[in-house]
Structure formats: structure tokens, C-alpha cells
Amino acid sequence: MLGQPASPLLWSINGDSPAQSSLATWCAYTGQSQDNVESWGWLAALPPTERNSVRDAWNEATLVQKPFTLTYSLRHPSEVYQAFTVLHVPLFSTQHQLQAWLVFFAQKPAKAPEADKNWELRLIHGMIFTQKVLGILLLSLDGSIIRANARLGQFTGYSEEELRHLTIWQLCVPEDVHLHLQAMRERLQSDQSYPPFRVRYLRKDGTPTWGRTTQFLVRRPSGEPYYFFHVIEDVNTQVQSEVERAELLARVQEAHNEALARTLQLETIFETITDGILVSDRDGYIIQSNTAVRRIFHLDAHPEYLKLPYQQRTRIMTLVDEYGQQIPPEEWPIPRLLRGERLHESRMEDIRMHLPDGQENYLSIAGAPIFDQEMQIAGAVLVIHDVNERHLLESRIRKSFKILLALAEVLVDLPERHRATTASTNQLLPGPSFRAAGEYLAALTCQMLEYQGVSISRVDEEMVLHMVAIAGSTGENRSAYYKRYANVPLAALLDEEAIIQLQANEVVVRSIATHVSASSPYTLLFAPMIREGQLVGVLSLEKKEEHLPYTLEEASVAKAIAKFILLVMERERMQREWIEAHSSELALREANQRFDEFLSIASHELRTPLAGIKGNLQLAMRQLKALNSHKLSEMEELMKKLDKTIAYLKEAEDRVNVQNRMISDLLDVSRIQANKLEMLIGPCDLHKVVCDAVKDQRRNTPERTIILNVSCGEPLMVVGDADRLGQVVHNYLSNALKYSPTYRPISVSIERLANMVRVSVHDQGPGLTPEEQKRVWERFYRVKGTATQAGSSPGLGLGLHISRRIIDAHHGQSGLESAPGEGSTFWFTLPLEQAAPAPSEQIPGSFSSHSA
Ligand code: ADP
């Protein structure tokens, strides 16, 4: 036998050479070199006379693919020739392709006993049943096991003896019995070869084990079926790896599905995000965009725009920066991103875009480059936030604020103008005529709010309208208008419901053919002027944008303006009356009383529109925050956007607060001018005032360092108005924060001097020249070109003026020490014991010492 007893050698399909695994065994026995065995070279180990017949037998068997036996001799280097009986068993793939031959070599006894005719068969049996690689089973035609080899015993856990008492039906799992049945049936019916099949055998311990079975039918010499011969390979490892492979495939499929679902989900989010999102490749071509982009860019009529090369796109639209300068194409966001810049929304705010349809849109833009694996820029992503709404809101606030400011200025100016004329000439001059004042106010309103036309009319007791003033483009027909509306019953112009609404102090919007020359009706907004419950006048406004409806904010601003105009004109009238009455005590008192009334109304009216806007902002913020708390991980991107929106709103709220502050300052100035700055004088703990103001500021600007050199717990009593003194500290402190770099600390100190106390706020900001030091206390004075910290808006130049007046009223002193580049220390002193005013006194402002 070759090598190991009874271990088969594996042969190639054609029998022309032993397979790689068997090559060594063959060569070791025959002494052939490995290179010589191929292409039938192995036949050289046979005696020359046997070579041809062996080759023919192989070739034939390869065609039939059935087991066969040959007898031939092999030359052994030491022993010359040795005779062998050689059994060849074909091995098939599952697709029934011949894969290889298993070749068993059994040494033939030198001399076969004459009597034993079956020696050869027994030899073969002995040979195959002792081999250790394949399980072998002999089955009777009814499926009883006649014989099994040790390898099959190992495979199933039974002994050879135990196996001999089983049937194939017991040895295989019930679900696979039909496979055996079918194979046996087919083999019996035809001589066609049957492909090997995989079945699960049952081990003795009841567990299944996978085997690949090749079945042969052995016939008697008469051709009658005799028994089945099964060759069984252990394929558990193979099955196991197949199962693993299938599982792996399933997992890959699952991951693929998941990725697909996620992509879909992201696409949906991408599409539903209200900000525009553009993705460009490294050449500036847009490879992806969402619906919001088409909306923001008004692309319904220009669907091809996004497909254009970058240079062409810049020719169709233009971008304008916040200073109104056109942005050159190479400074547009996409090229900047493709150069590696990141764009932060806060720094790319309020770009104005002229769209292909001729309209324009305010945008705020953020974005980042996209990098590939080599960290090269592969494209860019751009987020476009439509800030039109916010911009409109802001510009409306700005405009209405401007007009109210201008009106208040007129109010502030009137008494001064009057005082100046009376003082210099010591004789009574008539004030500006009623109509002239009206014309001035109408023109002012029209110009500030950028309206098409503004008119002011008086309404008499009979409800008859008399136009007082008209401004705007309609003013060209001024005399025609005056004539037409000189004496018109209100009922001829407006329906009854509108008149009732006006009398109830409500704004109305009506379409009427008011224009002298125009044929089509115009939509006007009428705001009432009410005095002592009576409708005494009407302000009418006409927008430039005929198609846009009047908003609630516009209505309330119009109402505030109407009231202001009434007050200004009333004041004008009173002034005139007062002059005419030669400083009559009575008139003076009445004028004063009216002015008080005006101040309280003005402060209320100024704040009303802002309060509404602020309410809306706070509501929106609450809603966004609530939404934000339901964060889902997939929506994180979306949430980041929402956070940004919250930041916007917060910013808008801060701006409203700043404007509120400005309005308060403005009112304070009017009060100072009118000697009406009210103080609630009483004992007041200055330590507490200062510590509270610092606490407030620290809360508002947690990123800043404010050093406090004050023993907060210990009271330091002065006589004064705690709120007003707080206002002064607050003003010094907010200036210090506003005008010095964020990384520089601010320090606040209180020092006790002989009979006074000194509060000072020191900053390391730009400092002031001696000239500027003198002028900062003036009304409306602001140092030109002083930079403010991001987030703080420049003020009106009133804070220090008011502060000085408040300190004056406390009989204290205010001042500053500063030098350019060396920071500033703003201070005030207050007397400690005496010299404080009596409680709840009205303190007249001092107009001589420090006024502008
Ligand atoms: P505003 O509201 O403009 O700050 P203020 O009356 O408080 O008005 O200040 C007037 C001007 O004085 C400011 O506009 C600024 O130019 C300058 N100013 C005030 N405080 C400081 C400071 N701490 N450092 C430098 N400049 C200051």
C-alpha cells in the first residue's frame, strides 16, 4: 500500500496526475520527481506493457464517471515492481460535476489463493472500510445497514457494531429521510448517476450532523441490484461557514436597507428644512439643493438656474453687502468656501440678493467646505437663511423709532425756541403757524416712514374735515387737495362703521378714490387724533407698495404718531396761547398740566408697539425651546438650525430691549428739558445700589470680568433715589463694557472721602482725548469712530447727559479721568450727610452748568 495503509490518494479529473495533496505520497513511493508526474508522466512508474491499458481504462472511466477497479504494478525504487489492486471512486460536486477521483491502492498478495474467488472484492472492502477520511456505508435495498466503517462511527458517535443494527431511516433526521428515499428510488429505476446530496445524520446523542452523500448501486453479475454503497463526507465546517456567510449577507442586506431608509429620511429632512441648502462640487457646480432654495431664490420661473456653471450664475443674480456694495463674484460664498473658508452666519448677515425675477431678498449665509479622504476640498455646503421677515420687522422698528425720535425732538425744541426768542427780544412773537407745524410734521412722517403720502386733517364739532397739511408725492397737487378737502363732511369720505371706529380711537383701513387726478381707488390707513374723548383730527397714510397689506405694527405705529402729532400741535397751540396771554399764571399752569399729561402718554405710546413685538418674540422663543426639548437623534441637524433661530430671536429681543432703553433715555431727556425729571428721594443704601447693578450686568454678560471693590453686605446710607442712582451706575458700567475689549476686566469701586462718597467705574478701553472728555456729557454727543463690542449697539449719546443731570439733582458731582489708549474712569460723588434734598421732591434739572 502507498504511504498510510488504506488512505486513498486524490487524482485529477482526467486521471492524468495525482492532485497536489497526494503528490508527495505518490512520488515518495515511486521515486518519481514531482515535475515528472503530470500529463500522464506518472505512467512511467508502471511496467511499459501495462501503461496503455491503464490509460485507456482511465479515459473510459472519466467518460462514464463510475467507480472502477484496475490491477497493475508500480515500480518501487528498492523493490523493482509490486502489484496493486486499485479502486477508483469518482467525487462529484453538488451540481454533479466530476471533481476528482479517489484512488485506493491495495497491495495484491504475491499469490492469490486459488480457492478464494472473491479475494479481490474482500480486498477492496477491507481497503475502503479501513480508510479514515470518508464515512462508508453498505445498505441493503430496504435501507438496513449492512456495514459501516470506523470513520462513520466517529462521525455519528455509534460503534461499528451499533450501526449494523440500525437502518438509514433511523440514522438520518426525519425531515431528510425523503432525500434518501428519492435517491435510492431513482438509482434503482435508472443507471444514470445521481448527484451527491447533503443530509443531516442523527448522532447517537440526538444532535444533527451534516454529511454529503455520494451513492452508488452495486449490482450482481446478473445485473440485479445487490446493495447500496454510500460515501459520506463530513461537511459540518462547510455548512457552518455557509450559514455564517448567509448570516453575514443578511446583515449586510439589513445594513444596506437601513442606510437606504436613513438616506430617505435625511432626504426628507433635507427637503423640509426651511433654510435653503446648497451643495456644490469643487468646481462650483450645484449638485444638490432643497425646495427652500427654489423658494428663497424665486426659481420657479428659472428652474435651470441651479444647473448653470458658477460664473454664469453670478451674471444672473447680484449680491450686495450690508453697506450697499456689490460683492464681486470671487467673494461670493461658494468660492470663499472652496478656498477653505468657513462662513458663520453672524458674520455673513444680511446680504441682499437681487433675484432673476427683479425682486430682492435679504439672506444670511453660513457654510463650510467639504473635505475628501485626503483632506482636499471636494465641495462646499451652504445654508441660506431667509431673513427678509426679520429685516422688514427690524427696519419697521427702526423707522418707527426714528420718527418718534424726530417728533420728540420737535417737542423738546419748541420750548427752547420759544425761550430763546422771548429772552433775546423780550417781546412776544407768534409761534410757528398751525399749518406750518402741521406741514413740517407731515413731511417728517412721510420721509421717515417712506410713505407715498401723508395728510393731517382737523375734524370740527360738526364732524367736518379740514385738511391742515399734506406731504409726499401727492403734495404736488397741494392746493387742489386743500381746496377739495377744505370742508368735507367725514361721512362723505368714510362709511359709518369707519367713523365709529375712529371715534373709538381705532385705526381703520379703507379704499377710497381720494386722489384729485387718480381714477383708481387707493388704500389708506386712517389714525384718529382724540382729545378729551372727542375725535379732533385724522392722520392718513398711504403706502408706496400698494399691494402690501398694512400690518398690526404699522397700525400701532401710525396711532402713536397721530397721538404725537396731536400733542405737538397742541403744544404749539398752547405755546401760542401762552405767549398771547402774556405769561398769564393760569395759562402757564394749564400748559404745564398738559405737558405732564403729554409725557405720560408719550412714554406709554412709545412703548406700545415695541411691547407687542417683544411679546411675539418671547412666545416664538418659548415654542422653539419646547420643540427643542423633544430632540431625536436623527433630527440633530435640524435642531442645530432651531438653536440658531433661537439665537436670532434672542438677538432680536436684545435689540428691542436696547430700543426700550433708548426710548427711556429719550423721555428722560424730554423730562430734563422740561424740568420734570421726577425723583423719589429717601434713605438709600449705595452699596446695595452698586452691588445690584453689578449683579445685573454679570448676569447679562457672563463672559465679562467685573471686579467689585465694595463691601456689599454693609449698608452705606445716602439720601437719594435708589433707582436713579442705579441708572447712573448701570450707564457707566454698560459703557465700560460696550467700549472696552471683552478680555479686559472692568472694576467698580466705592471710596469714602471726608464728607462724601465716590463711586467709580474703570475700564481699559480706548480712552478719550481732553476735548472728548468735555463733550461726552453733552446731549446726543457720541465720539466718532469708537468701536463697540460685538452684540452691543451704539447708543444715542444720552446716557452720560442724563447721568450727570441725575447726579446734579443729588447735589453731587460727576466726571472722568482718561487718556487716549489708557482706559477711562467715570466717577460720581455724593454728599454723605447734609445737602441731600428733602424726600419726594421734584428736582428741577440744572440747565446752566453742563448743558450742551
Ligand atoms: P451712548 O449711549 O452712545 O453710549 P453715552 O452718553 O453713554 O451714550 O456716551 C457718550 C459717548 O461717550 C459714547 O458714544 C462714547 O463714544 C463715549 N464713551 C462713553 N463711555 C465711554 C468709555 N467707557 N470709553 C470710551 N468712550 C466712552
Tab-separated table of N, CA, C and O in Angstrom, residues 270-307:
chain	number	residue	atom	x	y	z
A	270	PHE	N	-33.949	67.042	4.701
A	270	PHE	CA	-33.278	67.994	3.813
A	270	PHE	C	-34.314	68.831	3.066
A	270	PHE	O	-34.211	70.041	2.952
A	271	GLU	N	-35.343	68.122	2.559
A	271	GLU	CA	-36.359	68.819	1.781
A	271	GLU	C	-37.242	69.702	2.659
A	271	GLU	O	-37.741	70.720	2.219
A	272	THR	N	-37.467	69.255	3.917
A	272	THR	CA	-38.428	70.006	4.723
A	272	THR	C	-37.780	71.129	5.532
A	272	THR	O	-38.474	71.969	6.085
A	273	ILE	N	-36.456	71.125	5.602
A	273	ILE	CA	-35.784	72.217	6.327
A	273	ILE	C	-36.156	73.542	5.656
A	273	ILE	O	-36.151	73.644	4.427
A	274	THR	N	-36.495	74.517	6.478
A	274	THR	CA	-36.982	75.760	5.879
A	274	THR	C	-35.837	76.643	5.397
A	274	THR	O	-36.052	77.561	4.633
A	275	ASP	N	-34.618	76.346	5.842
A	275	ASP	CA	-33.469	77.070	5.298
A	275	ASP	C	-33.082	76.446	3.967
A	275	ASP	O	-33.242	75.246	3.779
A	276	GLY	N	-32.555	77.255	3.078
A	276	GLY	CA	-32.096	76.722	1.807
A	276	GLY	C	-30.760	76.023	2.010
A	276	GLY	O	-29.905	76.525	2.742
A	277	ILE	N	-30.585	74.861	1.378
A	277	ILE	CA	-29.305	74.169	1.490
A	277	ILE	C	-28.804	73.855	0.088
A	277	ILE	O	-29.522	73.302	-0.730
A	278	LEU	N	-27.562	74.261	-0.179
A	278	LEU	CA	-26.945	74.023	-1.483
A	278	LEU	C	-25.667	73.235	-1.269
A	278	LEU	O	-24.897	73.546	-0.366
A	279	VAL	N	-25.464	72.225	-2.106
A	279	VAL	CA	-24.195	71.507	-2.043
A	279	VAL	C	-23.524	71.681	-3.402
A	279	VAL	O	-24.153	71.444	-4.429
A	280	SER	N	-22.274	72.136	-3.382
A	280	SER	CA	-21.607	72.338	-4.671
A	280	SER	C	-20.396	71.420	-4.754
A	280	SER	O	-19.859	71.004	-3.732
A	281	ASP	N	-19.983	71.102	-6.004
A	281	ASP	CA	-18.772	70.299	-6.144
A	281	ASP	C	-17.565	71.237	-6.143
A	281	ASP	O	-17.711	72.442	-5.949
A	282	ARG	N	-16.376	70.682	-6.396
A	282	ARG	CA	-15.196	71.530	-6.237
A	282	ARG	C	-15.087	72.583	-7.332
A	282	ARG	O	-14.322	73.522	-7.223
A	283	ASP	N	-15.884	72.443	-8.400
A	283	ASP	CA	-15.848	73.461	-9.452
A	283	ASP	C	-16.977	74.473	-9.332
A	283	ASP	O	-17.156	75.311	-10.210
A	284	GLY	N	-17.751	74.364	-8.262
A	284	GLY	CA	-18.820	75.341	-8.066
A	284	GLY	C	-20.138	74.942	-8.713
A	284	GLY	O	-21.098	75.698	-8.668
A	285	TYR	N	-20.188	73.745	-9.311
A	285	TYR	CA	-21.474	73.267	-9.840
A	285	TYR	C	-22.346	72.823	-8.671
A	285	TYR	O	-21.847	72.200	-7.729
A	286	ILE	N	-23.640	73.127	-8.781
A	286	ILE	CA	-24.519	72.731	-7.685
A	286	ILE	C	-24.977	71.303	-7.908
A	286	ILE	O	-25.559	70.987	-8.946
A	287	ILE	N	-24.664	70.434	-6.931
A	287	ILE	CA	-25.026	69.035	-7.125
A	287	ILE	C	-26.252	68.659	-6.318
A	287	ILE	O	-26.871	67.650	-6.569
A	288	GLN	N	-26.606	69.470	-5.359
A	288	GLN	CA	-27.829	69.185	-4.618
A	288	GLN	C	-28.392	70.478	-4.050
A	288	GLN	O	-27.640	71.379	-3.678
A	289	SER	N	-29.732	70.536	-4.007
A	289	SER	CA	-30.365	71.718	-3.427
A	289	SER	C	-31.740	71.296	-2.944
A	289	SER	O	-32.286	70.315	-3.428
A	290	ASN	N	-32.275	72.006	-1.973
A	290	ASN	CA	-33.603	71.613	-1.495
A	290	ASN	C	-34.661	72.619	-1.952
A	290	ASN	O	-34.348	73.639	-2.580
A	291	THR	N	-35.915	72.280	-1.608
A	291	THR	CA	-37.037	73.104	-2.064
A	291	THR	C	-36.909	74.543	-1.587
A	291	THR	O	-37.267	75.483	-2.301
A	292	ALA	N	-36.390	74.691	-0.337
A	292	ALA	CA	-36.304	76.040	0.225
A	292	ALA	C	-35.449	76.954	-0.648
A	292	ALA	O	-35.730	78.145	-0.783
A	293	VAL	N	-34.410	76.397	-1.272
A	293	VAL	CA	-33.553	77.214	-2.140
A	293	VAL	C	-34.393	77.790	-3.274
A	293	VAL	O	-34.299	78.974	-3.590
A	294	ARG	N	-35.222	76.911	-3.875
A	294	ARG	CA	-36.025	77.381	-5.010
A	294	ARG	C	-36.992	78.467	-4.566
A	294	ARG	O	-37.247	79.419	-5.287
A	295	ARG	N	-37.491	78.313	-3.325
A	295	ARG	CA	-38.423	79.333	-2.821
A	295	ARG	C	-37.672	80.645	-2.558
A	295	ARG	O	-38.078	81.711	-3.004
A	296	ILE	N	-36.542	80.528	-1.847
A	296	ILE	CA	-35.812	81.746	-1.467
A	296	ILE	C	-35.296	82.493	-2.703
A	296	ILE	O	-35.320	83.710	-2.763
A	297	PHE	N	-34.831	81.729	-3.703
A	297	PHE	CA	-34.295	82.362	-4.908
A	297	PHE	C	-35.363	82.658	-5.950
A	297	PHE	O	-35.039	83.074	-7.050
A	298	HIS	N	-36.623	82.390	-5.650
A	298	HIS	CA	-37.740	82.591	-6.604
A	298	HIS	C	-37.426	81.885	-7.926
A	298	HIS	O	-37.428	82.505	-8.988
A	299	LEU	N	-37.113	80.584	-7.848
A	299	LEU	CA	-36.617	79.908	-9.049
A	299	LEU	C	-37.680	79.203	-9.862
A	299	LEU	O	-37.357	78.532	-10.840
A	300	ASP	N	-38.966	79.350	-9.461
A	300	ASP	CA	-39.998	78.644	-10.210
A	300	ASP	C	-39.943	79.011	-11.688
A	300	ASP	O	-40.125	78.167	-12.555
A	301	ALA	N	-39.663	80.282	-11.949
A	301	ALA	CA	-39.632	80.714	-13.340
A	301	ALA	C	-38.257	80.466	-13.974
A	301	ALA	O	-38.075	80.635	-15.165
A	302	HIS	N	-37.252	80.107	-13.159
A	302	HIS	CA	-35.890	79.885	-13.684
A	302	HIS	C	-35.336	78.562	-13.185
A	302	HIS	O	-34.308	78.535	-12.511
A	303	PRO	N	-36.024	77.467	-13.511
A	303	PRO	CA	-35.580	76.191	-12.928
A	303	PRO	C	-34.161	75.822	-13.365
A	303	PRO	O	-33.488	75.065	-12.694
A	304	GLU	N	-33.684	76.372	-14.471
A	304	GLU	CA	-32.372	75.971	-14.988
A	304	GLU	C	-31.235	76.664	-14.228
A	304	GLU	O	-30.091	76.273	-14.352
A	305	TYR	N	-31.568	77.680	-13.409
A	305	TYR	CA	-30.523	78.490	-12.776
A	305	TYR	C	-29.492	77.648	-12.025
A	305	TYR	O	-28.291	77.837	-12.171
A	306	LEU	N	-29.983	76.687	-11.238
A	306	LEU	CA	-29.071	75.915	-10.390
A	306	LEU	C	-28.162	74.997	-11.201
A	306	LEU	O	-27.173	74.501	-10.691
A	307	LYS	N	-28.530	74.762	-12.466
A	307	LYS	CA	-27.699	73.857	-13.268
A	307	LYS	C	-26.560	74.622	-13.962
A	307	LYS	O	-25.662	74.034	-14.537
